Amino acid sequence: MYKVNKGCVDIEFLVLGMLSNNTYLISDGTATLVVDPSCHADEILEALGNRKLDVIVLTHGHYDHVGAANELREATGATVIASAIDAPMIESGSPALGSGRKMPPCPVDSKVEDGDIVEIGSMAWKVVLTPGHTKGSMCLFIDPRFGNNPEGSPVLISGDTLFCASIGRTDFEGGSMDDMRASLKRLAVLPDETLVLPGHNDLTTIGAERRRVFAQFA
């Protein structure tokens, strides 16, 4: 498990599965959330240790981001949060990415909309709907005022919208490059020091992507 030291909240992550998904464990010292449990629920539970899991956040409905969600929900009783748009895909367990694989269905306990505030412990995360990769892709942003490390950087959970030097694919069902460009423009207004936690590959910052991704797409 890897530990991230710059953020305004406590961040750890595992790299799981054939597509090397980043599965994040984020805490304010009192409450804990897991972001995009790809697979291997047992490894995620081991990483949690004695901590109670309060919330499972699913940034979008693709199988490589939700594969262990239901098993983790049943093992911990955690609340599952996803966008109202992608929730039907998650709850039906429909095949994803044209792979023929069927996702284990997972109930979505809280279906959020753009602009909603998700309160987890003392953390207040703002939902930013970012269609492009899927119709219901979402990011979550937290200002340092609402983290347990107020001297740390703001944090953006970006899913498969924004990567280090790249963006999520738009050629899957429900994807749209026009939507992706509009979503990236919304993220481009965030502070340069914002720490970006993508669904795959290396962590980055908004400032770094301003010179790369935003310059090209937004």
PDB file of N, CA and C in Angstrom, residues 124-182:
ATOM      1  N   ALA A 124     -16.034  17.401   3.970  1.00  0.00           N
ATOM      2  CA  ALA A 124     -17.131  17.840   3.100  1.00  0.00           C
ATOM      3  C   ALA A 124     -16.619  17.832   1.665  1.00  0.00           C
ATOM      4  N   TRP A 125     -17.082  16.876   0.881  1.00  0.00           N
ATOM      5  CA  TRP A 125     -16.642  16.706  -0.499  1.00  0.00           C
ATOM      6  C   TRP A 125     -17.708  17.255  -1.439  1.00  0.00           C
ATOM      7  N   LYS A 126     -17.295  18.057  -2.400  1.00  0.00           N
ATOM      8  CA  LYS A 126     -18.229  18.591  -3.393  1.00  0.00           C
ATOM      9  C   LYS A 126     -18.248  17.694  -4.620  1.00  0.00           C
ATOM     10  N   VAL A 127     -19.448  17.326  -5.061  1.00  0.00           N
ATOM     11  CA  VAL A 127     -19.614  16.499  -6.248  1.00  0.00           C
ATOM     12  C   VAL A 127     -19.513  17.386  -7.485  1.00  0.00           C
ATOM     13  N   VAL A 128     -18.634  17.010  -8.411  1.00  0.00           N
ATOM     14  CA  VAL A 128     -18.501  17.695  -9.698  1.00  0.00           C
ATOM     15  C   VAL A 128     -18.802  16.671 -10.782  1.00  0.00           C
ATOM     16  N   LEU A 129     -19.955  16.769 -11.409  1.00  0.00           N
ATOM     17  CA  LEU A 129     -20.313  15.826 -12.465  1.00  0.00           C
ATOM     18  C   LEU A 129     -19.445  16.109 -13.690  1.00  0.00           C
ATOM     19  N   THR A 130     -18.758  15.079 -14.189  1.00  0.00           N
ATOM     20  CA  THR A 130     -17.806  15.263 -15.298  1.00  0.00           C
ATOM     21  C   THR A 130     -18.047  14.214 -16.379  1.00  0.00           C
ATOM     22  N   PRO A 131     -19.163  14.305 -17.114  1.00  0.00           N
ATOM     23  CA  PRO A 131     -19.402  13.348 -18.196  1.00  0.00           C
ATOM     24  C   PRO A 131     -18.322  13.444 -19.265  1.00  0.00           C
ATOM     25  N   GLY A 132     -18.176  12.373 -20.001  1.00  0.00           N
ATOM     26  CA  GLY A 132     -17.149  12.300 -21.044  1.00  0.00           C
ATOM     27  C   GLY A 132     -16.655  10.880 -21.173  1.00  0.00           C
ATOM     28  N   HIS A 133     -16.222  10.304 -20.055  1.00  0.00           N
ATOM     29  CA  HIS A 133     -15.809   8.897 -20.030  1.00  0.00           C
ATOM     30  C   HIS A 133     -17.046   8.007 -19.945  1.00  0.00           C
ATOM     31  N   THR A 134     -17.968   8.357 -19.053  1.00  0.00           N
ATOM     32  CA  THR A 134     -19.330   7.821 -19.031  1.00  0.00           C
ATOM     33  C   THR A 134     -20.257   9.012 -18.852  1.00  0.00           C
ATOM     34  N   LYS A 135     -21.542   8.791 -19.056  1.00  0.00           N
ATOM     35  CA  LYS A 135     -22.495   9.895 -18.904  1.00  0.00           C
ATOM     36  C   LYS A 135     -22.554  10.394 -17.471  1.00  0.00           C
ATOM     37  N   GLY A 136     -22.324   9.493 -16.519  1.00  0.00           N
ATOM     38  CA  GLY A 136     -22.440   9.857 -15.110  1.00  0.00           C
ATOM     39  C   GLY A 136     -21.128   9.898 -14.359  1.00  0.00           C
ATOM     40  N   SER A 137     -20.013  10.017 -15.051  1.00  0.00           N
ATOM     41  CA  SER A 137     -18.731  10.142 -14.344  1.00  0.00           C
ATOM     42  C   SER A 137     -18.757  11.351 -13.416  1.00  0.00           C
ATOM     43  N   MET A 138     -18.145  11.175 -12.253  1.00  0.00           N
ATOM     44  CA  MET A 138     -18.093  12.297 -11.316  1.00  0.00           C
ATOM     45  C   MET A 138     -16.725  12.372 -10.647  1.00  0.00           C
ATOM     46  N   CYS A 139     -16.387  13.596 -10.228  1.00  0.00           N
ATOM     47  CA  CYS A 139     -15.211  13.836  -9.411  1.00  0.00           C
ATOM     48  C   CYS A 139     -15.691  14.357  -8.057  1.00  0.00           C
ATOM     49  N   LEU A 140     -14.826  14.247  -7.045  1.00  0.00           N
ATOM     50  CA  LEU A 140     -15.101  14.814  -5.738  1.00  0.00           C
ATOM     51  C   LEU A 140     -13.946  15.726  -5.346  1.00  0.00           C
ATOM     52  N   PHE A 141     -14.286  16.911  -4.830  1.00  0.00           N
ATOM     53  CA  PHE A 141     -13.273  17.905  -4.467  1.00  0.00           C
ATOM     54  C   PHE A 141     -13.439  18.290  -3.005  1.00  0.00           C
ATOM     55  N   ILE A 142     -12.304  18.409  -2.312  1.00  0.00           N
ATOM     56  CA  ILE A 142     -12.345  18.889  -0.929  1.00  0.00           C
ATOM     57  C   ILE A 142     -11.352  20.035  -0.739  1.00  0.00           C
ATOM     58  N   ASP A 143     -11.855  21.106  -0.129  1.00  0.00           N
ATOM     59  CA  ASP A 143     -11.039  22.260   0.229  1.00  0.00           C
ATOM     60  C   ASP A 143     -10.330  21.954   1.556  1.00  0.00           C
ATOM     61  N   PRO A 144      -9.106  22.431   1.736  1.00  0.00           N
ATOM     62  CA  PRO A 144      -8.377  22.137   2.976  1.00  0.00           C
ATOM     63  C   PRO A 144      -9.115  22.541   4.249  1.00  0.00           C
ATOM     64  N   ARG A 145     -10.019  23.504   4.167  1.00  0.00           N
ATOM     65  CA  ARG A 145     -10.782  23.911   5.353  1.00  0.00           C
ATOM     66  C   ARG A 145     -11.606  22.764   5.916  1.00  0.00           C
ATOM     67  N   PHE A 146     -11.913  21.783   5.069  1.00  0.00           N
ATOM     68  CA  PHE A 146     -12.787  20.689   5.482  1.00  0.00           C
ATOM     69  C   PHE A 146     -12.036  19.368   5.628  1.00  0.00           C
ATOM     70  N   GLY A 147     -10.705  19.434   5.644  1.00  0.00           N
ATOM     71  CA  GLY A 147      -9.892  18.252   5.871  1.00  0.00           C
ATOM     72  C   GLY A 147      -9.283  18.282   7.256  1.00  0.00           C
ATOM     73  N   ASN A 148      -8.661  17.184   7.636  1.00  0.00           N
ATOM     74  CA  ASN A 148      -8.027  17.134   8.955  1.00  0.00           C
ATOM     75  C   ASN A 148      -6.592  17.644   8.922  1.00  0.00           C
ATOM     76  N   ASN A 149      -6.080  17.938   7.723  1.00  0.00           N
ATOM     77  CA  ASN A 149      -4.740  18.524   7.582  1.00  0.00           C
ATOM     78  C   ASN A 149      -4.888  19.852   6.838  1.00  0.00           C
ATOM     79  N   PRO A 150      -5.374  20.913   7.498  1.00  0.00           N
ATOM     80  CA  PRO A 150      -5.706  22.156   6.798  1.00  0.00           C
ATOM     81  C   PRO A 150      -4.532  22.838   6.126  1.00  0.00           C
ATOM     82  N   GLU A 151      -3.308  22.449   6.494  1.00  0.00           N
ATOM     83  CA  GLU A 151      -2.139  23.017   5.822  1.00  0.00           C
ATOM     84  C   GLU A 151      -1.813  22.274   4.523  1.00  0.00           C
ATOM     85  N   GLY A 152      -2.478  21.166   4.285  1.00  0.00           N
ATOM     86  CA  GLY A 152      -2.223  20.377   3.088  1.00  0.00           C
ATOM     87  C   GLY A 152      -2.950  20.923   1.867  1.00  0.00           C
ATOM     88  N   SER A 153      -2.771  20.241   0.744  1.00  0.00           N
ATOM     89  CA  SER A 153      -3.336  20.691  -0.528  1.00  0.00           C
ATOM     90  C   SER A 153      -4.793  20.275  -0.666  1.00  0.00           C
ATOM     91  N   PRO A 154      -5.568  21.053  -1.443  1.00  0.00           N
ATOM     92  CA  PRO A 154      -6.892  20.571  -1.831  1.00  0.00           C
ATOM     93  C   PRO A 154      -6.746  19.241  -2.579  1.00  0.00           C
ATOM     94  N   VAL A 155      -7.797  18.445  -2.579  1.00  0.00           N
ATOM     95  CA  VAL A 155      -7.742  17.123  -3.204  1.00  0.00           C
ATOM     96  C   VAL A 155      -8.910  16.962  -4.169  1.00  0.00           C
ATOM     97  N   LEU A 156      -8.608  16.438  -5.352  1.00  0.00           N
ATOM     98  CA  LEU A 156      -9.625  16.086  -6.344  1.00  0.00           C
ATOM     99  C   LEU A 156      -9.540  14.596  -6.628  1.00  0.00           C
ATOM    100  N   ILE A 157     -10.630  13.872  -6.356  1.00  0.00           N
ATOM    101  CA  ILE A 157     -10.754  12.481  -6.802  1.00  0.00           C
ATOM    102  C   ILE A 157     -11.270  12.544  -8.227  1.00  0.00           C
ATOM    103  N   SER A 158     -10.461  12.149  -9.203  1.00  0.00           N
ATOM    104  CA  SER A 158     -10.805  12.428 -10.606  1.00  0.00           C
ATOM    105  C   SER A 158     -11.276  11.221 -11.396  1.00  0.00           C
ATOM    106  N   GLY A 159     -11.265  10.017 -10.788  1.00  0.00           N
ATOM    107  CA  GLY A 159     -11.734   8.843 -11.522  1.00  0.00           C
ATOM    108  C   GLY A 159     -11.005   8.671 -12.844  1.00  0.00           C
ATOM    109  N   ASP A 160     -11.784   8.416 -13.903  1.00  0.00           N
ATOM    110  CA  ASP A 160     -11.183   8.272 -15.230  1.00  0.00           C
ATOM    111  C   ASP A 160     -11.460   9.487 -16.100  1.00  0.00           C
ATOM    112  N   THR A 161     -11.627  10.651 -15.465  1.00  0.00           N
ATOM    113  CA  THR A 161     -11.769  11.892 -16.229  1.00  0.00           C
ATOM    114  C   THR A 161     -10.403  12.490 -16.518  1.00  0.00           C
ATOM    115  N   LEU A 162      -9.623  12.752 -15.479  1.00  0.00           N
ATOM    116  CA  LEU A 162      -8.316  13.394 -15.624  1.00  0.00           C
ATOM    117  C   LEU A 162      -7.234  12.484 -15.083  1.00  0.00           C
ATOM    118  N   PHE A 163      -6.232  12.232 -15.919  1.00  0.00           N
ATOM    119  CA  PHE A 163      -5.060  11.439 -15.540  1.00  0.00           C
ATOM    120  C   PHE A 163      -3.817  12.329 -15.548  1.00  0.00           C
ATOM    121  N   CYS A 164      -2.709  11.756 -15.138  1.00  0.00           N
ATOM    122  CA  CYS A 164      -1.412  12.412 -15.295  1.00  0.00           C
ATOM    123  C   CYS A 164      -1.088  12.482 -16.783  1.00  0.00           C
ATOM    124  N   ALA A 165      -1.102  13.675 -17.349  1.00  0.00           N
ATOM    125  CA  ALA A 165      -0.754  13.937 -18.743  1.00  0.00           C
ATOM    126  C   ALA A 165      -1.719  13.305 -19.741  1.00  0.00           C
ATOM    127  N   SER A 166      -2.927  12.961 -19.305  1.00  0.00           N
ATOM    128  CA  SER A 166      -3.861  12.309 -20.226  1.00  0.00           C
ATOM    129  C   SER A 166      -5.292  12.461 -19.701  1.00  0.00           C
ATOM    130  N   ILE A 167      -6.237  11.938 -20.467  1.00  0.00           N
ATOM    131  CA  ILE A 167      -7.642  11.958 -20.083  1.00  0.00           C
ATOM    132  C   ILE A 167      -8.236  10.571 -20.293  1.00  0.00           C
ATOM    133  N   GLY A 168      -9.427  10.361 -19.744  1.00  0.00           N
ATOM    134  CA  GLY A 168     -10.102   9.092 -19.924  1.00  0.00           C
ATOM    135  C   GLY A 168     -10.584   8.901 -21.355  1.00  0.00           C
ATOM    136  N   ARG A 169     -10.715   7.657 -21.756  1.00  0.00           N
ATOM    137  CA  ARG A 169     -11.193   7.336 -23.099  1.00  0.00           C
ATOM    138  C   ARG A 169     -12.644   7.781 -23.260  1.00  0.00           C
ATOM    139  N   THR A 170     -12.971   8.191 -24.467  1.00  0.00           N
ATOM    140  CA  THR A 170     -14.330   8.648 -24.765  1.00  0.00           C
ATOM    141  C   THR A 170     -15.000   7.789 -25.832  1.00  0.00           C
ATOM    142  N   ASP A 171     -14.376   6.677 -26.194  1.00  0.00           N
ATOM    143  CA  ASP A 171     -14.906   5.852 -27.278  1.00  0.00           C
ATOM    144  C   ASP A 171     -15.735   4.673 -26.786  1.00  0.00           C
ATOM    145  N   PHE A 172     -15.959   4.572 -25.464  1.00  0.00           N
ATOM    146  CA  PHE A 172     -16.849   3.547 -24.941  1.00  0.00           C
ATOM    147  C   PHE A 172     -18.295   4.035 -25.023  1.00  0.00           C
ATOM    148  N   GLU A 173     -19.231   3.109 -24.839  1.00  0.00           N
ATOM    149  CA  GLU A 173     -20.639   3.480 -24.818  1.00  0.00           C
ATOM    150  C   GLU A 173     -20.881   4.523 -23.723  1.00  0.00           C
ATOM    151  N   GLY A 174     -21.552   5.603 -24.084  1.00  0.00           N
ATOM    152  CA  GLY A 174     -21.802   6.680 -23.139  1.00  0.00           C
ATOM    153  C   GLY A 174     -20.715   7.728 -23.097  1.00  0.00           C
ATOM    154  N   GLY A 175     -19.624   7.504 -23.830  1.00  0.00           N
ATOM    155  CA  GLY A 175     -18.536   8.470 -23.857  1.00  0.00           C
ATOM    156  C   GLY A 175     -18.774   9.570 -24.876  1.00  0.00           C
ATOM    157  N   SER A 176     -18.142  10.713 -24.670  1.00  0.00           N
ATOM    158  CA  SER A 176     -18.298  11.847 -25.576  1.00  0.00           C
ATOM    159  C   SER A 176     -17.115  12.788 -25.410  1.00  0.00           C
ATOM    160  N   MET A 177     -16.421  13.075 -26.497  1.00  0.00           N
ATOM    161  CA  MET A 177     -15.312  14.014 -26.416  1.00  0.00           C
ATOM    162  C   MET A 177     -15.798  15.435 -26.151  1.00  0.00           C
ATOM    163  N   ASP A 178     -16.948  15.801 -26.713  1.00  0.00           N
ATOM    164  CA  ASP A 178     -17.489  17.131 -26.437  1.00  0.00           C
ATOM    165  C   ASP A 178     -17.789  17.285 -24.949  1.00  0.00           C
ATOM    166  N   ASP A 179     -18.407  16.253 -24.359  1.00  0.00           N
ATOM    167  CA  ASP A 179     -18.675  16.298 -22.921  1.00  0.00           C
ATOM    168  C   ASP A 179     -17.379  16.339 -22.127  1.00  0.00           C
ATOM    169  N   MET A 180     -16.385  15.570 -22.564  1.00  0.00           N
ATOM    170  CA  MET A 180     -15.107  15.536 -21.854  1.00  0.00           C
ATOM    171  C   MET A 180     -14.448  16.908 -21.859  1.00  0.00           C
ATOM    172  N   ARG A 181     -14.447  17.580 -22.984  1.00  0.00           N
ATOM    173  CA  ARG A 181     -13.853  18.922 -23.047  1.00  0.00           C
ATOM    174  C   ARG A 181     -14.555  19.879 -22.086  1.00  0.00           C
ATOM    175  N   ALA A 182     -15.869  19.811 -22.051  1.00  0.00           N
ATOM    176  CA  ALA A 182     -16.626  20.682 -21.146  1.00  0.00           C
ATOM    177  C   ALA A 182     -16.303  20.352 -19.683  1.00  0.00           C
TER     178      ALA A 182
END
